[in-house]
Short mmCIF file of N, CA and C and ligand atoms in Angstrom, two decimals:
data_model
loop_
_atom_site.label_atom_id
_atom_site.label_comp_id
_atom_site.label_asym_id
_atom_site.label_seq_id
_atom_site.Cartn_x
_atom_site.Cartn_y
_atom_site.Cartn_z
N MET A 28 0.84 -1.19 0.00
CA MET A 28 0.00 0.00 0.00
C MET A 28 0.88 1.26 0.00
N VAL A 29 0.69 2.12 -1.00
CA VAL A 29 1.52 3.32 -1.09
C VAL A 29 0.70 4.54 -0.68
N MET A 30 1.28 5.33 0.22
CA MET A 30 0.59 6.56 0.64
C MET A 30 0.92 7.67 -0.35
N ASP A 31 -0.10 8.25 -0.96
CA ASP A 31 0.08 9.32 -1.94
C ASP A 31 -0.17 10.65 -1.22
N PHE A 32 0.92 11.34 -0.90
CA PHE A 32 0.79 12.56 -0.09
C PHE A 32 0.07 13.69 -0.85
N GLU A 33 0.29 13.73 -2.17
CA GLU A 33 -0.36 14.76 -2.97
C GLU A 33 -1.88 14.54 -2.94
N PHE A 34 -2.29 13.30 -3.11
CA PHE A 34 -3.71 12.97 -3.06
C PHE A 34 -4.29 13.30 -1.68
N ARG A 35 -3.54 12.97 -0.67
CA ARG A 35 -3.99 13.23 0.71
C ARG A 35 -4.20 14.73 0.92
N LYS A 36 -3.27 15.52 0.38
CA LYS A 36 -3.39 16.98 0.52
C LYS A 36 -4.63 17.49 -0.24
N GLN A 37 -4.85 16.89 -1.43
CA GLN A 37 -6.04 17.30 -2.22
C GLN A 37 -7.31 17.02 -1.42
N VAL A 38 -7.35 15.87 -0.77
CA VAL A 38 -8.54 15.52 0.02
C VAL A 38 -8.72 16.53 1.16
N MET A 39 -7.65 16.83 1.86
CA MET A 39 -7.73 17.76 2.98
C MET A 39 -8.12 19.16 2.51
N ASP A 40 -7.56 19.58 1.38
CA ASP A 40 -7.88 20.91 0.85
C ASP A 40 -9.33 20.99 0.40
N TYR A 41 -9.81 19.87 -0.16
CA TYR A 41 -11.16 19.87 -0.72
C TYR A 41 -12.22 19.87 0.37
N HIS A 42 -11.85 19.28 1.50
CA HIS A 42 -12.83 19.16 2.57
C HIS A 42 -12.89 20.45 3.37
N GLN A 43 -13.82 21.29 3.01
CA GLN A 43 -13.95 22.59 3.67
C GLN A 43 -14.13 22.39 5.18
N GLY A 44 -13.43 23.19 5.95
CA GLY A 44 -13.63 23.14 7.40
C GLY A 44 -12.94 21.98 8.07
N SER A 45 -12.14 21.25 7.29
CA SER A 45 -11.46 20.11 7.91
C SER A 45 -10.29 20.59 8.78
N ASP A 46 -10.12 20.02 9.93
CA ASP A 46 -8.90 20.25 10.68
C ASP A 46 -8.53 18.97 11.41
N VAL A 47 -7.39 18.99 12.01
CA VAL A 47 -6.85 17.74 12.54
C VAL A 47 -7.78 17.09 13.56
N ILE A 48 -8.43 17.89 14.39
CA ILE A 48 -9.25 17.27 15.44
C ILE A 48 -10.53 16.65 14.88
N LYS A 49 -10.82 16.92 13.60
CA LYS A 49 -12.02 16.32 13.03
C LYS A 49 -11.73 14.98 12.34
N TYR A 50 -10.58 14.46 12.53
CA TYR A 50 -10.26 13.20 11.85
C TYR A 50 -11.28 12.11 12.16
N CYS A 51 -11.54 11.35 11.11
CA CYS A 51 -12.43 10.21 11.25
C CYS A 51 -11.86 9.23 12.27
N TYR A 52 -12.67 8.77 13.18
CA TYR A 52 -12.18 7.74 14.09
C TYR A 52 -12.81 6.38 13.81
N GLN A 53 -13.30 6.22 12.56
CA GLN A 53 -13.72 4.90 12.08
C GLN A 53 -14.81 4.25 12.93
N CYS A 54 -15.76 5.07 13.36
CA CYS A 54 -16.85 4.53 14.17
C CYS A 54 -17.84 3.72 13.33
N SER A 55 -17.81 3.99 12.00
CA SER A 55 -18.67 3.28 11.03
C SER A 55 -20.13 3.72 11.05
N ARG A 56 -20.41 4.80 11.71
CA ARG A 56 -21.80 5.28 11.72
C ARG A 56 -22.26 5.63 10.30
N CYS A 57 -21.35 6.16 9.50
CA CYS A 57 -21.69 6.50 8.11
C CYS A 57 -22.14 5.26 7.35
N THR A 58 -21.34 4.20 7.44
CA THR A 58 -21.68 2.96 6.73
C THR A 58 -22.95 2.32 7.28
N ASP A 59 -23.09 2.35 8.59
CA ASP A 59 -24.26 1.73 9.21
C ASP A 59 -25.57 2.41 8.78
N ASN A 60 -25.47 3.69 8.41
CA ASN A 60 -26.68 4.43 8.02
C ASN A 60 -26.80 4.66 6.52
N CYS A 61 -25.82 4.19 5.77
CA CYS A 61 -25.83 4.44 4.31
C CYS A 61 -26.79 3.47 3.61
N PRO A 62 -27.80 3.98 2.91
CA PRO A 62 -28.74 3.07 2.23
C PRO A 62 -28.08 2.26 1.12
N VAL A 63 -27.07 2.82 0.48
CA VAL A 63 -26.40 2.08 -0.60
C VAL A 63 -25.59 0.93 -0.01
N SER A 64 -24.96 1.20 1.10
CA SER A 64 -24.21 0.14 1.77
C SER A 64 -25.15 -1.01 2.15
N PHE A 65 -26.33 -0.63 2.62
CA PHE A 65 -27.31 -1.63 3.05
C PHE A 65 -27.71 -2.55 1.89
N VAL A 66 -27.97 -1.97 0.72
CA VAL A 66 -28.48 -2.81 -0.38
C VAL A 66 -27.38 -3.47 -1.20
N THR A 67 -26.13 -3.03 -1.04
CA THR A 67 -25.06 -3.63 -1.85
C THR A 67 -24.22 -4.63 -1.07
N ASP A 68 -24.54 -4.77 0.16
CA ASP A 68 -23.72 -5.61 1.03
C ASP A 68 -23.47 -6.99 0.45
N GLU A 69 -24.48 -7.56 -0.17
CA GLU A 69 -24.33 -8.93 -0.66
C GLU A 69 -24.13 -9.00 -2.17
N LEU A 70 -24.18 -7.82 -2.83
CA LEU A 70 -24.08 -7.83 -4.29
C LEU A 70 -22.64 -7.79 -4.78
N TYR A 71 -21.80 -7.10 -4.05
CA TYR A 71 -20.41 -6.94 -4.46
C TYR A 71 -19.51 -7.59 -3.43
N GLN A 72 -18.27 -7.78 -3.83
CA GLN A 72 -17.36 -8.51 -2.94
C GLN A 72 -17.27 -7.85 -1.56
N TYR A 73 -17.14 -6.50 -1.59
CA TYR A 73 -17.02 -5.80 -0.30
C TYR A 73 -18.19 -4.87 -0.01
N GLY A 74 -19.17 -4.79 -0.93
CA GLY A 74 -20.26 -3.85 -0.73
C GLY A 74 -19.76 -2.42 -0.85
N TYR A 75 -20.66 -1.47 -0.73
CA TYR A 75 -20.25 -0.07 -0.75
C TYR A 75 -20.03 0.38 0.68
N ASN A 76 -18.91 1.03 0.91
CA ASN A 76 -18.54 1.31 2.30
C ASN A 76 -17.92 2.71 2.43
N PRO A 77 -18.73 3.71 2.80
CA PRO A 77 -18.18 5.07 2.94
C PRO A 77 -17.09 5.17 4.00
N ARG A 78 -17.20 4.42 5.06
CA ARG A 78 -16.16 4.46 6.10
C ARG A 78 -14.80 4.09 5.52
N ARG A 79 -14.79 3.03 4.71
CA ARG A 79 -13.53 2.58 4.11
C ARG A 79 -12.99 3.63 3.14
N ASN A 80 -13.91 4.26 2.38
CA ASN A 80 -13.47 5.31 1.46
C ASN A 80 -12.80 6.45 2.20
N ILE A 81 -13.41 6.84 3.31
CA ILE A 81 -12.85 7.96 4.09
C ILE A 81 -11.49 7.58 4.66
N LEU A 82 -11.38 6.36 5.14
CA LEU A 82 -10.10 5.91 5.69
C LEU A 82 -9.02 5.98 4.61
N ASN A 83 -9.31 5.42 3.44
CA ASN A 83 -8.32 5.42 2.36
C ASN A 83 -8.00 6.84 1.89
N ALA A 84 -9.04 7.69 1.83
CA ALA A 84 -8.83 9.06 1.35
C ALA A 84 -7.98 9.86 2.34
N LEU A 85 -8.32 9.75 3.62
CA LEU A 85 -7.59 10.55 4.61
C LEU A 85 -6.16 10.04 4.82
N LEU A 86 -5.93 8.78 4.51
CA LEU A 86 -4.57 8.25 4.64
C LEU A 86 -3.78 8.36 3.33
N GLY A 87 -4.48 8.77 2.26
CA GLY A 87 -3.78 8.92 0.97
C GLY A 87 -3.59 7.62 0.23
N TYR A 88 -4.38 6.60 0.57
CA TYR A 88 -4.25 5.32 -0.13
C TYR A 88 -5.10 5.36 -1.40
N LYS A 89 -4.61 6.13 -2.34
CA LYS A 89 -5.35 6.37 -3.58
C LYS A 89 -5.63 5.09 -4.37
N ASP A 90 -4.63 4.23 -4.42
CA ASP A 90 -4.79 2.99 -5.21
C ASP A 90 -5.92 2.12 -4.68
N ASN A 91 -6.09 2.13 -3.37
CA ASN A 91 -7.17 1.31 -2.79
C ASN A 91 -8.53 1.76 -3.31
N ILE A 92 -8.64 3.06 -3.60
CA ILE A 92 -9.93 3.59 -4.06
C ILE A 92 -10.07 3.40 -5.56
N PHE A 93 -9.06 3.78 -6.32
CA PHE A 93 -9.21 3.80 -7.78
C PHE A 93 -8.98 2.44 -8.45
N SER A 94 -8.39 1.52 -7.72
CA SER A 94 -8.22 0.20 -8.35
C SER A 94 -9.35 -0.75 -7.95
N ALA A 95 -10.25 -0.25 -7.10
CA ALA A 95 -11.36 -1.11 -6.68
C ALA A 95 -12.49 -1.06 -7.71
N ASP A 96 -13.54 -1.84 -7.48
CA ASP A 96 -14.72 -1.79 -8.34
C ASP A 96 -15.25 -0.36 -8.37
N LEU A 97 -15.82 0.05 -9.51
CA LEU A 97 -16.31 1.43 -9.66
C LEU A 97 -17.31 1.82 -8.57
N ILE A 98 -17.96 0.85 -7.98
CA ILE A 98 -18.95 1.19 -6.95
C ILE A 98 -18.28 1.88 -5.76
N ALA A 99 -16.98 1.65 -5.57
CA ALA A 99 -16.28 2.29 -4.45
C ALA A 99 -16.38 3.80 -4.55
N ILE A 100 -16.42 4.32 -5.77
CA ILE A 100 -16.51 5.77 -5.96
C ILE A 100 -17.94 6.19 -6.33
N TRP A 101 -18.53 5.45 -7.25
CA TRP A 101 -19.80 5.90 -7.83
C TRP A 101 -21.03 5.33 -7.14
N GLY A 102 -20.84 4.52 -6.14
CA GLY A 102 -22.00 3.97 -5.43
C GLY A 102 -22.78 5.04 -4.68
N CYS A 103 -22.09 6.08 -4.26
CA CYS A 103 -22.74 7.13 -3.46
C CYS A 103 -23.78 7.90 -4.27
N THR A 104 -24.98 7.99 -3.73
CA THR A 104 -26.05 8.72 -4.41
C THR A 104 -26.20 10.16 -3.88
N VAL A 105 -25.29 10.55 -3.01
CA VAL A 105 -25.29 11.90 -2.41
C VAL A 105 -26.62 12.17 -1.68
N CYS A 106 -27.07 11.18 -0.93
CA CYS A 106 -28.29 11.41 -0.14
C CYS A 106 -27.99 12.25 1.10
N ASP A 107 -26.71 12.35 1.45
CA ASP A 107 -26.24 13.19 2.57
C ASP A 107 -26.49 12.60 3.96
N THR A 108 -27.00 11.39 4.02
CA THR A 108 -27.25 10.80 5.34
C THR A 108 -25.97 10.72 6.17
N CYS A 109 -24.90 10.28 5.52
CA CYS A 109 -23.64 10.12 6.27
C CYS A 109 -23.14 11.45 6.83
N ASP A 110 -23.29 12.51 6.04
CA ASP A 110 -22.87 13.84 6.52
C ASP A 110 -23.62 14.20 7.80
N GLU A 111 -24.89 13.82 7.82
CA GLU A 111 -25.72 14.22 8.96
C GLU A 111 -25.43 13.41 10.22
N VAL A 112 -25.01 12.16 10.04
CA VAL A 112 -24.83 11.31 11.23
C VAL A 112 -23.39 11.25 11.72
N CYS A 113 -22.46 11.77 10.94
CA CYS A 113 -21.04 11.67 11.36
C CYS A 113 -20.80 12.49 12.63
N PRO A 114 -20.34 11.85 13.69
CA PRO A 114 -20.11 12.58 14.94
C PRO A 114 -18.95 13.57 14.86
N GLN A 115 -18.12 13.43 13.84
CA GLN A 115 -16.97 14.33 13.67
C GLN A 115 -17.27 15.45 12.67
N ASN A 116 -18.51 15.51 12.23
CA ASN A 116 -18.91 16.53 11.23
C ASN A 116 -18.06 16.49 9.96
N ILE A 117 -17.60 15.32 9.62
CA ILE A 117 -16.86 15.19 8.36
C ILE A 117 -17.89 15.24 7.23
N GLU A 118 -17.62 16.07 6.24
CA GLU A 118 -18.54 16.14 5.09
C GLU A 118 -18.07 15.11 4.06
N LEU A 119 -18.52 13.91 4.28
CA LEU A 119 -18.06 12.82 3.42
C LEU A 119 -18.36 13.07 1.95
N THR A 120 -19.54 13.62 1.68
CA THR A 120 -19.93 13.78 0.27
C THR A 120 -19.04 14.78 -0.45
N GLU A 121 -18.43 15.71 0.30
CA GLU A 121 -17.45 16.62 -0.33
C GLU A 121 -16.28 15.81 -0.86
N ILE A 122 -15.80 14.93 -0.02
CA ILE A 122 -14.65 14.11 -0.40
C ILE A 122 -15.03 13.16 -1.55
N PHE A 123 -16.25 12.64 -1.48
CA PHE A 123 -16.67 11.72 -2.55
C PHE A 123 -16.82 12.46 -3.89
N THR A 124 -17.15 13.74 -3.82
CA THR A 124 -17.22 14.53 -5.06
C THR A 124 -15.84 14.65 -5.68
N LEU A 125 -14.84 14.87 -4.84
CA LEU A 125 -13.46 14.92 -5.35
C LEU A 125 -13.10 13.59 -6.03
N LEU A 126 -13.46 12.49 -5.38
CA LEU A 126 -13.14 11.17 -5.95
C LEU A 126 -13.82 10.98 -7.30
N LYS A 127 -15.08 11.43 -7.39
CA LYS A 127 -15.81 11.28 -8.65
C LYS A 127 -15.18 12.15 -9.73
N ASN A 128 -14.81 13.37 -9.37
CA ASN A 128 -14.18 14.25 -10.36
C ASN A 128 -12.86 13.65 -10.86
N GLN A 129 -12.10 13.08 -9.94
CA GLN A 129 -10.82 12.49 -10.35
C GLN A 129 -11.05 11.25 -11.22
N SER A 130 -12.11 10.53 -10.91
CA SER A 130 -12.44 9.35 -11.72
C SER A 130 -12.76 9.76 -13.17
N ILE A 131 -13.50 10.87 -13.30
CA ILE A 131 -13.83 11.38 -14.64
C ILE A 131 -12.57 11.86 -15.35
N GLU A 132 -11.71 12.58 -14.61
CA GLU A 132 -10.44 13.07 -15.19
C GLU A 132 -9.63 11.89 -15.75
N LYS A 133 -9.70 10.77 -15.07
CA LYS A 133 -8.95 9.58 -15.52
C LYS A 133 -9.68 8.83 -16.63
N GLY A 134 -10.90 9.30 -16.97
CA GLY A 134 -11.68 8.63 -18.01
C GLY A 134 -12.24 7.30 -17.55
N GLU A 135 -12.40 7.16 -16.22
CA GLU A 135 -12.80 5.86 -15.69
C GLU A 135 -14.22 5.83 -15.13
N GLY A 136 -14.95 6.92 -15.25
CA GLY A 136 -16.31 6.95 -14.71
C GLY A 136 -17.20 5.93 -15.41
N PRO A 137 -18.33 5.61 -14.81
CA PRO A 137 -19.25 4.66 -15.45
C PRO A 137 -19.87 5.25 -16.72
N ASP A 138 -20.21 4.38 -17.65
CA ASP A 138 -20.74 4.83 -18.94
C ASP A 138 -21.95 5.75 -18.78
N PHE A 139 -22.82 5.43 -17.82
CA PHE A 139 -24.07 6.21 -17.73
C PHE A 139 -23.81 7.67 -17.38
N ILE A 140 -22.71 7.95 -16.70
CA ILE A 140 -22.39 9.35 -16.37
C ILE A 140 -22.02 10.11 -17.64
N PHE A 141 -21.19 9.47 -18.48
CA PHE A 141 -20.79 10.12 -19.73
C PHE A 141 -22.01 10.29 -20.64
N GLN A 142 -22.86 9.27 -20.66
CA GLN A 142 -24.07 9.35 -21.51
C GLN A 142 -25.00 10.46 -21.04
N GLN A 143 -25.12 10.59 -19.73
CA GLN A 143 -26.02 11.61 -19.20
C GLN A 143 -25.45 13.02 -19.45
N ALA A 144 -24.13 13.15 -19.31
CA ALA A 144 -23.50 14.45 -19.59
C ALA A 144 -23.66 14.80 -21.06
N GLN A 145 -23.54 13.79 -21.91
CA GLN A 145 -23.71 14.02 -23.35
C GLN A 145 -25.14 14.46 -23.64
N ALA A 146 -26.12 13.82 -22.98
CA ALA A 146 -27.53 14.18 -23.19
C ALA A 146 -27.77 15.64 -22.76
N ILE A 147 -27.16 16.04 -21.65
CA ILE A 147 -27.32 17.43 -21.20
C ILE A 147 -26.70 18.38 -22.22
N TYR A 148 -25.55 17.98 -22.74
CA TYR A 148 -24.87 18.84 -23.72
C TYR A 148 -25.72 19.00 -24.98
N GLU A 149 -26.36 17.92 -25.38
CA GLU A 149 -27.11 17.96 -26.66
C GLU A 149 -28.53 18.51 -26.52
N SER A 150 -29.16 18.28 -25.34
CA SER A 150 -30.57 18.66 -25.24
C SER A 150 -30.87 19.61 -24.08
N GLY A 151 -29.87 19.83 -23.24
CA GLY A 151 -30.11 20.67 -22.06
C GLY A 151 -30.81 19.93 -20.95
N LYS A 152 -31.00 18.63 -21.13
CA LYS A 152 -31.69 17.83 -20.10
C LYS A 152 -30.98 16.49 -19.92
N ALA A 153 -30.95 16.02 -18.66
CA ALA A 153 -30.37 14.71 -18.42
C ALA A 153 -31.23 13.63 -19.05
N ILE A 154 -32.54 13.85 -19.04
CA ILE A 154 -33.47 12.93 -19.69
C ILE A 154 -34.23 13.74 -20.74
N PRO A 155 -33.84 13.60 -22.00
CA PRO A 155 -34.47 14.41 -23.05
C PRO A 155 -35.98 14.20 -23.12
N SER A 156 -36.67 15.22 -23.60
CA SER A 156 -38.13 15.16 -23.74
C SER A 156 -38.56 14.03 -24.66
N GLN A 157 -39.70 13.47 -24.35
CA GLN A 157 -40.24 12.43 -25.23
C GLN A 157 -41.67 12.82 -25.59
N ALA A 158 -42.03 12.54 -26.85
CA ALA A 158 -43.36 12.93 -27.33
C ALA A 158 -44.46 12.32 -26.46
N ALA A 159 -44.26 11.07 -26.03
CA ALA A 159 -45.28 10.39 -25.22
C ALA A 159 -45.50 11.14 -23.90
N LEU A 160 -44.40 11.60 -23.31
CA LEU A 160 -44.52 12.35 -22.05
C LEU A 160 -45.24 13.67 -22.26
N GLU A 161 -44.90 14.32 -23.35
CA GLU A 161 -45.55 15.61 -23.65
C GLU A 161 -47.06 15.41 -23.82
N ARG A 162 -47.42 14.35 -24.56
CA ARG A 162 -48.86 14.07 -24.80
C ARG A 162 -49.56 13.79 -23.47
N ARG A 163 -48.90 13.06 -22.63
CA ARG A 163 -49.52 12.72 -21.34
C ARG A 163 -49.73 13.98 -20.50
N ARG A 164 -48.73 14.83 -20.51
CA ARG A 164 -48.87 16.09 -19.77
C ARG A 164 -50.07 16.87 -20.30
N GLU A 165 -50.16 16.91 -21.62
CA GLU A 165 -51.24 17.68 -22.24
C GLU A 165 -52.60 17.09 -21.84
N SER A 166 -52.68 15.74 -21.85
CA SER A 166 -53.96 15.10 -21.51
C SER A 166 -54.34 15.36 -20.05
N MET A 167 -53.33 15.65 -19.22
CA MET A 167 -53.60 15.93 -17.80
C MET A 167 -53.79 17.41 -17.54
N GLY A 168 -53.75 18.18 -18.62
CA GLY A 168 -53.96 19.61 -18.47
C GLY A 168 -52.75 20.37 -17.95
N LEU A 169 -51.59 19.73 -18.01
CA LEU A 169 -50.38 20.39 -17.53
C LEU A 169 -49.80 21.26 -18.64
N PRO A 170 -49.14 22.35 -18.29
CA PRO A 170 -48.58 23.23 -19.32
C PRO A 170 -47.44 22.56 -20.08
N ALA A 171 -47.24 22.99 -21.30
CA ALA A 171 -46.14 22.44 -22.10
C ALA A 171 -44.81 22.83 -21.45
N ILE A 172 -43.83 21.94 -21.59
CA ILE A 172 -42.51 22.22 -21.02
C ILE A 172 -41.76 23.17 -21.95
N ILE A 173 -41.23 24.22 -21.36
CA ILE A 173 -40.46 25.17 -22.18
C ILE A 173 -39.10 24.57 -22.49
N ALA A 174 -38.77 24.56 -23.76
CA ALA A 174 -37.48 23.96 -24.17
C ALA A 174 -36.32 24.78 -23.62
N PRO A 175 -35.30 24.12 -23.09
CA PRO A 175 -34.15 24.86 -22.56
C PRO A 175 -33.33 25.48 -23.70
N ASN A 176 -32.58 26.49 -23.34
CA ASN A 176 -31.70 27.13 -24.32
C ASN A 176 -30.41 26.30 -24.42
N VAL A 177 -30.37 25.42 -25.40
CA VAL A 177 -29.25 24.49 -25.53
C VAL A 177 -27.94 25.24 -25.79
N ASP A 178 -28.01 26.33 -26.54
CA ASP A 178 -26.78 27.09 -26.83
C ASP A 178 -26.12 27.57 -25.54
N GLU A 179 -26.98 28.01 -24.61
CA GLU A 179 -26.44 28.49 -23.33
C GLU A 179 -25.75 27.36 -22.56
N PHE A 180 -26.42 26.20 -22.55
CA PHE A 180 -25.83 25.05 -21.88
C PHE A 180 -24.47 24.71 -22.49
N GLN A 181 -24.46 24.70 -23.81
CA GLN A 181 -23.22 24.30 -24.48
C GLN A 181 -22.11 25.32 -24.22
N MET A 182 -22.49 26.60 -24.20
CA MET A 182 -21.48 27.62 -23.93
C MET A 182 -20.90 27.43 -22.53
N LEU A 183 -21.80 27.19 -21.56
CA LEU A 183 -21.34 26.98 -20.18
C LEU A 183 -20.43 25.75 -20.08
N MET A 184 -20.89 24.67 -20.70
CA MET A 184 -20.11 23.43 -20.60
C MET A 184 -18.79 23.55 -21.35
N ASN A 185 -18.80 24.30 -22.46
CA ASN A 185 -17.54 24.51 -23.19
C ASN A 185 -16.58 25.35 -22.35
N ASN A 186 -17.14 26.39 -21.70
CA ASN A 186 -16.29 27.25 -20.87
C ASN A 186 -15.65 26.47 -19.74
N MET A 187 -16.38 25.47 -19.22
CA MET A 187 -15.83 24.65 -18.13
C MET A 187 -15.04 23.46 -18.68
N GLU A 188 -14.94 23.42 -20.01
CA GLU A 188 -14.21 22.36 -20.71
C GLU A 188 -14.79 20.97 -20.44
N ILE A 189 -16.08 20.95 -20.11
CA ILE A 189 -16.75 19.66 -19.90
C ILE A 189 -16.90 18.94 -21.24
N ASN A 190 -17.04 19.71 -22.31
CA ASN A 190 -17.19 19.10 -23.63
C ASN A 190 -15.99 18.21 -23.98
N LYS A 191 -14.82 18.53 -23.41
CA LYS A 191 -13.62 17.73 -23.70
C LYS A 191 -13.60 16.43 -22.91
N LYS A 192 -14.49 16.31 -21.93
CA LYS A 192 -14.48 15.11 -21.09
C LYS A 192 -15.70 14.22 -21.33
N LEU A 193 -16.43 14.51 -22.38
CA LEU A 193 -17.70 13.80 -22.57
C LEU A 193 -17.54 12.35 -22.99
N LYS A 194 -16.41 12.02 -23.59
CA LYS A 194 -16.26 10.64 -24.01
C LYS A 194 -15.34 9.91 -23.06
N LYS A 195 -15.77 8.75 -22.67
CA LYS A 195 -14.99 7.95 -21.73
C LYS A 195 -13.60 7.67 -22.30
N GLY A 196 -12.59 7.93 -21.49
CA GLY A 196 -11.22 7.60 -21.89
C GLY A 196 -10.54 8.68 -22.71
N ASP A 197 -11.29 9.76 -23.10
CA ASP A 197 -10.67 10.84 -23.88
C ASP A 197 -9.84 11.74 -22.98
S1 SF4 B 623 -19.27 8.48 10.77
FE1 SF4 B 623 -17.62 9.99 10.53
S2 SF4 B 623 -16.13 9.47 12.14
FE2 SF4 B 623 -17.50 7.71 11.91
S3 SF4 B 623 -16.44 6.37 10.39
FE3 SF4 B 623 -17.85 7.68 9.23
S4 SF4 B 623 -16.61 9.44 8.62
FE4 SF4 B 623 -15.51 8.41 10.27
S1 SF4 B 624 -24.31 10.35 0.80
FE1 SF4 B 624 -23.51 8.53 -0.23
S2 SF4 B 624 -22.14 7.55 1.24
FE2 SF4 B 624 -23.41 9.02 2.34
S3 SF4 B 624 -25.13 7.82 3.12
FE3 SF4 B 624 -25.79 8.69 1.16
S4 SF4 B 624 -25.26 7.15 -0.39
FE4 SF4 B 624 -24.17 6.62 1.50
#
């Protein structure tokens, strides 16, 4: 196991309000309350485990996180339960956002993330409009959905250089 000090510093810098006395003491309250951990316990070799992620992140064991199954990073649905129950006020989801961003930078994110980003780039929506949905809304007397300004979305995403990261592995 190699400790990556640069990665460790990135984690500490990313975690707003972090200081030494807030270190995780591995009580596992986050994992015990995580709904994803609950439902994946028997599906994957190790299940999804936020406590383990935090341990590896705070110790700089980058390889343990990035060489594991993608669920180690992408299993988190950002429900924020762990943030609320952590007795040390560690904002776990902040750290998990860093991990997800680094996963994308490495071109290793799951396909559905790239597909959804591509859909937003092309249509301004994560789930593009469908004629059947529009008809159903109309039949229920709901107002028509105003089409988003796709040019604006594309300009924003281009400015953030997200367009360069839309394809996995690019
Ligand atoms: S709840 Fe907080 S202190 Fe406890 S293991 Fe999780 S991150 Fe660490
Ligand atoms: S925010 Fe993520 S890690 Fe935390 S409890 Fe929800 S799914 Fe689990």
